[in-house]
Short mmCIF file of C-alpha atoms and ligand atoms in Angstrom, two decimals:
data_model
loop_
_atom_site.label_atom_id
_atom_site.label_comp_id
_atom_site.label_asym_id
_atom_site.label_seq_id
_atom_site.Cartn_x
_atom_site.Cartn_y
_atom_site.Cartn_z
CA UNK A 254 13.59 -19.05 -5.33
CA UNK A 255 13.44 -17.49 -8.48
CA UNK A 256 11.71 -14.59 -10.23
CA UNK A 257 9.45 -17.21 -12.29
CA UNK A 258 8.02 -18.56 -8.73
CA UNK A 259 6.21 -15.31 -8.20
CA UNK A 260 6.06 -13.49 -11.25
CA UNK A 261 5.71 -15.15 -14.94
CA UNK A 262 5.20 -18.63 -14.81
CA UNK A 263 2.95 -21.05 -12.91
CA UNK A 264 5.08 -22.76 -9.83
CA UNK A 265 3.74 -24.60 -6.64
CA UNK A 266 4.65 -21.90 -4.51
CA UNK A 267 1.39 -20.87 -1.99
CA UNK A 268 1.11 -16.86 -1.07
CA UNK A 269 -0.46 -15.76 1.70
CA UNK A 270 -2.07 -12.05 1.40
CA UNK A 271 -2.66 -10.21 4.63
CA UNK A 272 -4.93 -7.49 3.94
CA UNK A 273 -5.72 -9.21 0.38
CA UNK A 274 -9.43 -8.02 0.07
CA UNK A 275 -8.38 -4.26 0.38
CA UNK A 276 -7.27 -1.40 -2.26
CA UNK A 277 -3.54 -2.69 -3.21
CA UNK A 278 -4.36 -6.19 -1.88
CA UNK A 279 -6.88 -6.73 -4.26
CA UNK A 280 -4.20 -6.04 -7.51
CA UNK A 281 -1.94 -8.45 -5.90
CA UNK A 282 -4.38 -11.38 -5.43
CA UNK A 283 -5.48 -10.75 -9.29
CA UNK A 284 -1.79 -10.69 -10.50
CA UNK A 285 -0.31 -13.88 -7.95
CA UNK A 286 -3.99 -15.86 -9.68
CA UNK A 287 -3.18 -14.76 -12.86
CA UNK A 288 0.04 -16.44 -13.56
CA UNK A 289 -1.13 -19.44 -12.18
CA UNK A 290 -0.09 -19.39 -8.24
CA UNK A 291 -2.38 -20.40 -5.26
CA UNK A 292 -3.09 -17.66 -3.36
CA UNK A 293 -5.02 -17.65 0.35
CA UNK A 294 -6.09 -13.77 1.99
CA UNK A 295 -6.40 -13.13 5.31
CA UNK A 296 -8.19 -10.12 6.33
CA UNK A 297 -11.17 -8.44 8.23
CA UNK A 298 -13.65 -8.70 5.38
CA UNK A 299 -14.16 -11.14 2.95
CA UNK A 300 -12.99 -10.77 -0.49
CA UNK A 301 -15.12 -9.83 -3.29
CA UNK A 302 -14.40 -13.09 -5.34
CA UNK A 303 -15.93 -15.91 -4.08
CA UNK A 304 -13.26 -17.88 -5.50
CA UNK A 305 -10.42 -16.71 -3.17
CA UNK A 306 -9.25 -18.76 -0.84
CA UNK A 307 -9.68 -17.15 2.36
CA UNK A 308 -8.96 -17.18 6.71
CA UNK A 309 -11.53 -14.27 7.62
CA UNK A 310 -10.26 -12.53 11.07
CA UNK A 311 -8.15 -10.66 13.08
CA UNK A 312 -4.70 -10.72 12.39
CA UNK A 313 -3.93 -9.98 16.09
CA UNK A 314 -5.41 -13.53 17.21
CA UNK A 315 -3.27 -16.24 16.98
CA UNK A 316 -5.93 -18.81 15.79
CA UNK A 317 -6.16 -16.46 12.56
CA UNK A 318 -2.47 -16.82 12.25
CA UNK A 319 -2.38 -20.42 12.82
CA UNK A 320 -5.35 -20.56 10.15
CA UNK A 321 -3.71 -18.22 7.78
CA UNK A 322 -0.44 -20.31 7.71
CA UNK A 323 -2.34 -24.14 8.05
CA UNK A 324 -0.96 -26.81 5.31
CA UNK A 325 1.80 -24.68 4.70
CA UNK A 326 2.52 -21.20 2.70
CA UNK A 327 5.77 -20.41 0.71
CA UNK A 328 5.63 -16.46 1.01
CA UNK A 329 3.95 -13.43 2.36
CA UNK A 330 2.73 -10.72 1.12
CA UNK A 331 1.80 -8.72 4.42
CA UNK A 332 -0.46 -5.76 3.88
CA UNK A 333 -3.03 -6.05 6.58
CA UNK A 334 -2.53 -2.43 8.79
CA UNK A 335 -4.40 0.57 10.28
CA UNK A 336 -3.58 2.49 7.32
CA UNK A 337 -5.19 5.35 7.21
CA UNK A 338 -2.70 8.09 9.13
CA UNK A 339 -5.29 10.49 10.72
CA UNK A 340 -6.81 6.91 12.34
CA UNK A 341 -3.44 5.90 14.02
CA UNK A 342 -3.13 9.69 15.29
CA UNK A 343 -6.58 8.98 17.15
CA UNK A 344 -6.17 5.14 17.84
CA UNK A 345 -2.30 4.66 18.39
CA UNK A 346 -3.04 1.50 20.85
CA UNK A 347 -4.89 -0.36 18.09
CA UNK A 348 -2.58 0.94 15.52
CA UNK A 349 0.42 -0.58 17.39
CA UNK A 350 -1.67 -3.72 18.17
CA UNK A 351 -2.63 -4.16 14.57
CA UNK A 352 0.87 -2.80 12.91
CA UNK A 353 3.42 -3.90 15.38
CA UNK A 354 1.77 -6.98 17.78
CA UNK A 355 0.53 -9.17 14.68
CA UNK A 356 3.54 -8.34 12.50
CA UNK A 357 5.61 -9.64 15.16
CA UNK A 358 3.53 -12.77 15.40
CA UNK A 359 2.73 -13.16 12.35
CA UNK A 360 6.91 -12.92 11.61
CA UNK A 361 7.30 -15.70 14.88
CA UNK A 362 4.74 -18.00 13.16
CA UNK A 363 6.31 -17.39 9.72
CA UNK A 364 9.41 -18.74 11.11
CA UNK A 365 8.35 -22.13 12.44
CA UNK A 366 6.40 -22.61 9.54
CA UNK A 367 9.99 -21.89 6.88
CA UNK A 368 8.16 -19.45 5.51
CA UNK A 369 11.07 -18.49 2.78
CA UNK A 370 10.25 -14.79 1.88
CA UNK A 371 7.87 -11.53 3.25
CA UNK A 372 7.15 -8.88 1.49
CA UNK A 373 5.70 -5.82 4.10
CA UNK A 374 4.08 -2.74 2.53
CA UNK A 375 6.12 -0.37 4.41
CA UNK A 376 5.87 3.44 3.87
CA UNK A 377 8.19 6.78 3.08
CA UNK A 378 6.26 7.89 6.49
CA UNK A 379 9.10 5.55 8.11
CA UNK A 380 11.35 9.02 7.59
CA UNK A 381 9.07 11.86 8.51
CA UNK A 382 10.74 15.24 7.04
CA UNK A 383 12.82 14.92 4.09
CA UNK A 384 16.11 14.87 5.11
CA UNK A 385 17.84 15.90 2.02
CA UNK A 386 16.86 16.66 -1.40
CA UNK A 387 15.31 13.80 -1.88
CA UNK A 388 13.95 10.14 0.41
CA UNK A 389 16.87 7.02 0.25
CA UNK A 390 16.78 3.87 2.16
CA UNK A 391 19.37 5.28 4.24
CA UNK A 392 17.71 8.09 5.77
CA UNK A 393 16.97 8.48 9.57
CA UNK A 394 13.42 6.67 10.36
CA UNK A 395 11.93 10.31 11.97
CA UNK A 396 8.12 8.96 11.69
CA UNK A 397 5.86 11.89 12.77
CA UNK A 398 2.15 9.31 13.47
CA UNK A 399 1.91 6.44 14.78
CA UNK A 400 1.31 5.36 11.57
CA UNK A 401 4.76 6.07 10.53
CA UNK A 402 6.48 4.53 13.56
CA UNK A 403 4.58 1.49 13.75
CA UNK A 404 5.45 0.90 10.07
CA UNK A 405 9.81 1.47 10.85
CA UNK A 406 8.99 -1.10 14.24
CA UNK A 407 7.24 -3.69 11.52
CA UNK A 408 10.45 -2.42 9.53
CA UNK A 409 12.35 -3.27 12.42
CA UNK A 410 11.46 -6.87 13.14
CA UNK A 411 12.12 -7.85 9.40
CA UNK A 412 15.82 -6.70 9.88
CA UNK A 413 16.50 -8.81 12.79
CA UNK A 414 14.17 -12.04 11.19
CA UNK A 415 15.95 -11.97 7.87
CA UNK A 416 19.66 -11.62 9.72
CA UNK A 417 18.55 -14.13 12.82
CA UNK A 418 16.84 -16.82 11.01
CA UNK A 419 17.26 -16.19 7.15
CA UNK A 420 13.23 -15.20 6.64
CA UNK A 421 13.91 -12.93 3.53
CA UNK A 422 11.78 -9.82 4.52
CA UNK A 423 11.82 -7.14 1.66
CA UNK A 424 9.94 -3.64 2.93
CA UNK A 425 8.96 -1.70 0.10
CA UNK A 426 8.25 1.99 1.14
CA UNK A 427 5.45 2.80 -0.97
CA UNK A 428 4.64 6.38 -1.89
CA UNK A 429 1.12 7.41 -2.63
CA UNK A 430 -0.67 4.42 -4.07
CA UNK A 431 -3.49 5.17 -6.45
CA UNK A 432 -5.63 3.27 -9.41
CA UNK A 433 -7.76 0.63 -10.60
CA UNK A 434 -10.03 -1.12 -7.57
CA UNK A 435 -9.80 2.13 -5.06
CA UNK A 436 -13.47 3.11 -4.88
CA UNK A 437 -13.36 2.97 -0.97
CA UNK A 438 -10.00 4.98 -0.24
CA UNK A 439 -10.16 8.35 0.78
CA UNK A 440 -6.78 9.29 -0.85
CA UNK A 441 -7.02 12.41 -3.29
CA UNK A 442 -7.17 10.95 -6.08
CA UNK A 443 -10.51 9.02 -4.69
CA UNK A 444 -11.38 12.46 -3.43
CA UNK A 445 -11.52 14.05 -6.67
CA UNK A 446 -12.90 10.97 -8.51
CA UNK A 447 -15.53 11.15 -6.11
CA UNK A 448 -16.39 15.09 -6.17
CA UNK A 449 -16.50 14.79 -9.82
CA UNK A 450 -18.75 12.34 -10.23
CA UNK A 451 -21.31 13.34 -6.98
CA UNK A 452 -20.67 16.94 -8.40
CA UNK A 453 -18.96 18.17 -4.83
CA UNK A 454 -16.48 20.30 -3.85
CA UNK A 455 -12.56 18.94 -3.25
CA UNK A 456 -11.39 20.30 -0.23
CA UNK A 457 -7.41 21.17 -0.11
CA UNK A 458 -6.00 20.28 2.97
CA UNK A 459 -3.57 23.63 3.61
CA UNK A 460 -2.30 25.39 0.71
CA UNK A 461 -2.18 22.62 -2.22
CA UNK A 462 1.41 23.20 -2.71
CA UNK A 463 2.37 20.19 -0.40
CA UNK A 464 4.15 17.85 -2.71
CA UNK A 465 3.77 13.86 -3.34
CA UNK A 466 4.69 10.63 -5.25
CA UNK A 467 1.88 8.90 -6.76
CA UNK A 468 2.67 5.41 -7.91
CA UNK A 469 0.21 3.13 -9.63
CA UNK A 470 -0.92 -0.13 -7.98
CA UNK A 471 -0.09 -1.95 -10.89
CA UNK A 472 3.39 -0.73 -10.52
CA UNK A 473 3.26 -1.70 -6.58
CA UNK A 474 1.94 -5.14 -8.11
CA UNK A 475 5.05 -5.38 -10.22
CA UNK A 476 7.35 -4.40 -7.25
CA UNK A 477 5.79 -7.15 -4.86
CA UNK A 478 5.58 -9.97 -7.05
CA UNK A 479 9.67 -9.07 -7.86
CA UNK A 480 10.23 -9.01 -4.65
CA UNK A 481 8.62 -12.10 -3.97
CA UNK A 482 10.78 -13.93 -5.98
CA UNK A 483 14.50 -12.31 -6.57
CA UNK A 484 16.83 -12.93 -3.40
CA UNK A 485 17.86 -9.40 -3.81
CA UNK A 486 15.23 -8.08 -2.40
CA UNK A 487 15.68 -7.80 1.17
CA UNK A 488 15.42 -4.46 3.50
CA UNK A 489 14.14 -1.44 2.56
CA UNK A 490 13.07 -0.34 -1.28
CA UNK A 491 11.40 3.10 -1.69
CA UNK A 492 8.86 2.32 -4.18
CA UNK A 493 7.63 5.52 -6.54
CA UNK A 494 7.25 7.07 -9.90
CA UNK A 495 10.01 9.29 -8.99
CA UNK A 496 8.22 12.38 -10.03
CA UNK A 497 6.57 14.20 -7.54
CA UNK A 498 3.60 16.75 -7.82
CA UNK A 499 1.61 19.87 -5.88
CA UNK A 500 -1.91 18.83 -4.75
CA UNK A 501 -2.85 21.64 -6.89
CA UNK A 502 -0.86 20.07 -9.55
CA UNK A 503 -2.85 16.79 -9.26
CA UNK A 504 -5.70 18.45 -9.17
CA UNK A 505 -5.22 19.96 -12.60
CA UNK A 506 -3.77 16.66 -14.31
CA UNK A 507 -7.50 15.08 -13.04
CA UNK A 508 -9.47 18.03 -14.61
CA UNK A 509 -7.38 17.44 -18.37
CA UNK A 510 -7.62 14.08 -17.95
CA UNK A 511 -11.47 14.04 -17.09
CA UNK A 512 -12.05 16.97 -18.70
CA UNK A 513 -14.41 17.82 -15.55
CA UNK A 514 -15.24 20.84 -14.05
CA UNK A 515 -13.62 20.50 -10.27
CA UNK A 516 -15.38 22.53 -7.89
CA UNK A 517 -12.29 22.87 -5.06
CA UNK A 518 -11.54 24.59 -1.86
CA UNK A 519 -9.32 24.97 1.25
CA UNK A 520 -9.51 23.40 4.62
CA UNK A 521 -7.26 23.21 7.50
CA UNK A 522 -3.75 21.41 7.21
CA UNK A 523 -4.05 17.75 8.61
CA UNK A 524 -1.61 16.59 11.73
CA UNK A 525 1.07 14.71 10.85
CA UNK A 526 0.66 15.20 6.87
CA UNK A 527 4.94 15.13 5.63
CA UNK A 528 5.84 18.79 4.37
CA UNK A 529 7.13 17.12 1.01
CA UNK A 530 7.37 13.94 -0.62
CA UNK A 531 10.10 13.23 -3.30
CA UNK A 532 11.60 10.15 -3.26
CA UNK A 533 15.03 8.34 -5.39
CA UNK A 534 13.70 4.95 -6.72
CA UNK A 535 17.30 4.09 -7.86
CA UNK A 536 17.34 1.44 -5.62
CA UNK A 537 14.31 -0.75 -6.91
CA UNK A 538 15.34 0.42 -10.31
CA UNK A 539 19.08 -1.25 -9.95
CA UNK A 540 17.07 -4.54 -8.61
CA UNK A 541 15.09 -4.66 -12.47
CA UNK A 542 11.56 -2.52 -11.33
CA UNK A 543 10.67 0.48 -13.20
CA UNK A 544 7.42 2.28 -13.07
CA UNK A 545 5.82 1.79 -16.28
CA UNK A 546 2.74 3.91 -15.62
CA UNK A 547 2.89 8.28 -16.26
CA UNK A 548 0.72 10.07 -14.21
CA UNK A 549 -1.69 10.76 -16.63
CA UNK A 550 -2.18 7.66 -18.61
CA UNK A 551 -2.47 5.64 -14.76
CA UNK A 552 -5.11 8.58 -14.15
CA UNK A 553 -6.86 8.23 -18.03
CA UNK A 554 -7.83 4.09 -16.42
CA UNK A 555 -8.74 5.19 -13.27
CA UNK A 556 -11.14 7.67 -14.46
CA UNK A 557 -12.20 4.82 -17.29
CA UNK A 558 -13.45 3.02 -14.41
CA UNK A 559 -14.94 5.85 -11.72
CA UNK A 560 -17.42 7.02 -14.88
CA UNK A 561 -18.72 4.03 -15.45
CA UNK A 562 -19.69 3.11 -12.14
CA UNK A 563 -22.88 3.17 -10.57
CA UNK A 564 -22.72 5.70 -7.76
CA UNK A 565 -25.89 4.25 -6.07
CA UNK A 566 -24.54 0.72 -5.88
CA UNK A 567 -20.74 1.71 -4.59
CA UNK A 568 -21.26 3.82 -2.07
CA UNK A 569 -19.10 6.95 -2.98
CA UNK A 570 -18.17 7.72 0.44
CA UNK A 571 -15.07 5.75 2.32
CA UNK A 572 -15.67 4.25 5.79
CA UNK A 573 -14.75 6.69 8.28
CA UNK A 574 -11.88 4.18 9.35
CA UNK A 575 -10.57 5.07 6.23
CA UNK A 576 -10.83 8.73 6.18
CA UNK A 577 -7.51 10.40 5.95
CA UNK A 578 -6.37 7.82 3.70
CA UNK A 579 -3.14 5.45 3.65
CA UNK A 580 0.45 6.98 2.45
N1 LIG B 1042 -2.59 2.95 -0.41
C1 LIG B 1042 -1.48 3.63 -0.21
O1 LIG B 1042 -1.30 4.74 -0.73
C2 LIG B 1042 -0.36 3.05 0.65
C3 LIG B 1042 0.85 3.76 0.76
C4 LIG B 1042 1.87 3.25 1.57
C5 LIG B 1042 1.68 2.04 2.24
N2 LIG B 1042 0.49 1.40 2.12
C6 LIG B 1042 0.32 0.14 2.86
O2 LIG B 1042 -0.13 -0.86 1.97
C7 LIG B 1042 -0.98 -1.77 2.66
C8 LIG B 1042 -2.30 -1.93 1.92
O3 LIG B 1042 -2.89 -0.65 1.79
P1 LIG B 1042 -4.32 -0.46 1.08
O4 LIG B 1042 -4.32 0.91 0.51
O5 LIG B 1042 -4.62 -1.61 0.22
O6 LIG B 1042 -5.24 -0.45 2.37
P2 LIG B 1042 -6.74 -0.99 2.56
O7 LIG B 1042 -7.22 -0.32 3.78
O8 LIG B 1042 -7.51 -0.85 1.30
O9 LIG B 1042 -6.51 -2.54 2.82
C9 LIG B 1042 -6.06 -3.04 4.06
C10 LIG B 1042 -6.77 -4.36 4.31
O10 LIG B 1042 -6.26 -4.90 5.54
C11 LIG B 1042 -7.35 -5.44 6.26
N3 LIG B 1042 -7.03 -5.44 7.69
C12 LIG B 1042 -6.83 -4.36 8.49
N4 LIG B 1042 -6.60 -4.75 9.75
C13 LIG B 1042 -6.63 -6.10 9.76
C14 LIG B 1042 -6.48 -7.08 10.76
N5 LIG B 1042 -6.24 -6.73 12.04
N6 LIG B 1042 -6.59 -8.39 10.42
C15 LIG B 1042 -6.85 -8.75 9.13
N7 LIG B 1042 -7.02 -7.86 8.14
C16 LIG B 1042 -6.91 -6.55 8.44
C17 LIG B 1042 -8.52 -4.53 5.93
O11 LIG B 1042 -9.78 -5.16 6.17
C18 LIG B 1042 -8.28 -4.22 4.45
O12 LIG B 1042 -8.96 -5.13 3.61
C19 LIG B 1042 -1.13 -1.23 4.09
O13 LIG B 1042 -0.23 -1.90 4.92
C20 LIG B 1042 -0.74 0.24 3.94
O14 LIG B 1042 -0.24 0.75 5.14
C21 LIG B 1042 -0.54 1.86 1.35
#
């Protein structure tokens, strides 16, 4: 299969996108359409164009698998997960039922249909504490939620699928994802989008000076549709800008950016949160992907499109499944 299949040209290859009518899945669909591919979603809730194909259900029963995967599909793109980490702290049976049970069925069924490639949206929360100066593929999975460890067990079943029956599963360890389409997260940059333009205060969870990698989704776009498509990608890829930053930090590049005023105060550390993010993305980078987006000029579009939304219509809180947001 090559890159063109997935990422520049029009090919007959059909995607399926678990998860598709959420924050990241939402980018994908939009990129896979745009150069010409036939894309089907599978998720909980429908997807805001009407024009997507889609199986709407539970990706725990196996009638929505069998659905998802009916008439044949090339390639997943499997992003459907619990993934908000304070949720799988309080919920760890669902989280393993949603994270772990239907990625293992959904890899079974992938096999007997020759599906030829996966790509999972895996997570840096595989690791848990940094384990050196900065987070490789090759450190220790140490997950500290459930969130974590049912990601490294979806992690896991990809190893043995792509060396047992030559399903190509590439796991790309995302970092904090942020940008255009993420009205309903509860992530910080959300957060602050959201106190800025409802005029409330930004609570700090702990002292601010935790550190992160924030990625933009149309970087994470890039990375899946490359991965989609280049036999190289297989295993795990830590996917970030490679530059990480304070809360506090963050909070200051929104205010310049914005040029708000950013009422903000502290709260309580949250369980689980990782000490410190910063990751090496020399890995992705040697298989051709390179963040293209800086902090700031990913943070100048995403506050292009938070001021000129109506506030009444989106509601500018998340769901409280959401709340604690996805890493
Ligand atoms: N956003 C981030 O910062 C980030 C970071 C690391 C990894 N990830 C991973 O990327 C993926 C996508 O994240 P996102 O931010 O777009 O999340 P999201 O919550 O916006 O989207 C997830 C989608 O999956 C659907 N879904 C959940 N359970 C399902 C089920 N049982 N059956 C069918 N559909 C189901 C939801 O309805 C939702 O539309 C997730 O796997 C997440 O763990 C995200």
């Amino acid at each position: 299969m090559s890159n063109d299949a997935f990422g520049s040209r029009a090919a007959a290859a059909k995607v399926l996108v678990t998860g598709g009518s959420g924050f990241i899945g939402r980018n994908v669909v939009a990129a896979l359409r745009a150069v010409g591919l036939p894309v089907r979603v599978v998720d909980l809730v429908p997807h805001p164009d009407p024009d997507v194909e889609i199986v709407l259900g539970d990706l725990a029963r196996a009638e929505v698998i069998d659905a998802s995967l009916a008439g044949g599909i090339d390639a997943i793109v499997h992003l459907a997960a619990v993934t908000s980490v304070l949720r799988s702290v309080e919920q760890p049976a669902l989280t393993y039922r949603t994270n772990v049970a239907a990625t293992a069925a959904l890899l079974e069924a992938a096999r007997e249909a020759d599906v030829r490639a996966l790509v999972f949206a895996s997570t840096n929360a595989v690791v848990g504490p940094m384990q050196g100066a900065s987070i490789t593929e090759s450190d220790l999975p140490q997950p500290l939620t459930p969130y974590g460890a049912t990601k490294a067990a979806g992690e896991m079943l990809m190893s043995a699928y792509t060396s047992s029956y030559g399903l190509r599963c590439a796991c790309l360890r995302l970092t904090n994802v942020y940008g255009l389409g993420m009205a309903l997260k509860d992530s910080i940059i959300a957060r602050l989008m959201r106190a800025i333009r409802t005029g409330s205060t930004f609570e700090v969870y702990g002292d601010g000076r935790q550190v992160r990698d924030y990625v933009n989704v149309a970087d994470v776009t890039a990375a899946i549709q490359l991965a989609l498509g280049d036999e190289r990608w297989h295993g795990p890829v830590v996917i970030g800008s490679g530059t990480s930053r304070s809360v506090l930090e963050v909070v200051e590049a929104v205010r310049e950016v914005t040029g708000a005023v950013i009422d903000v105060t502290n709260g309580p550390a949250r369980a689980g949160e990782m000490p410190a993010v910063v990751v090496d993305n020399a890995v992705a980078r040697s298989r051709g992907w390179s963040p293209r987006y800086t902090l700031a000029g990913g943070l100048a579009g995403v506050w292009e499109e938070w001021s000129g939304a109506d506030m009444s219509a989106a509601p500018p809180h998340a769901p409280a499944a959401q709340a604690g947001g996805a890493r």
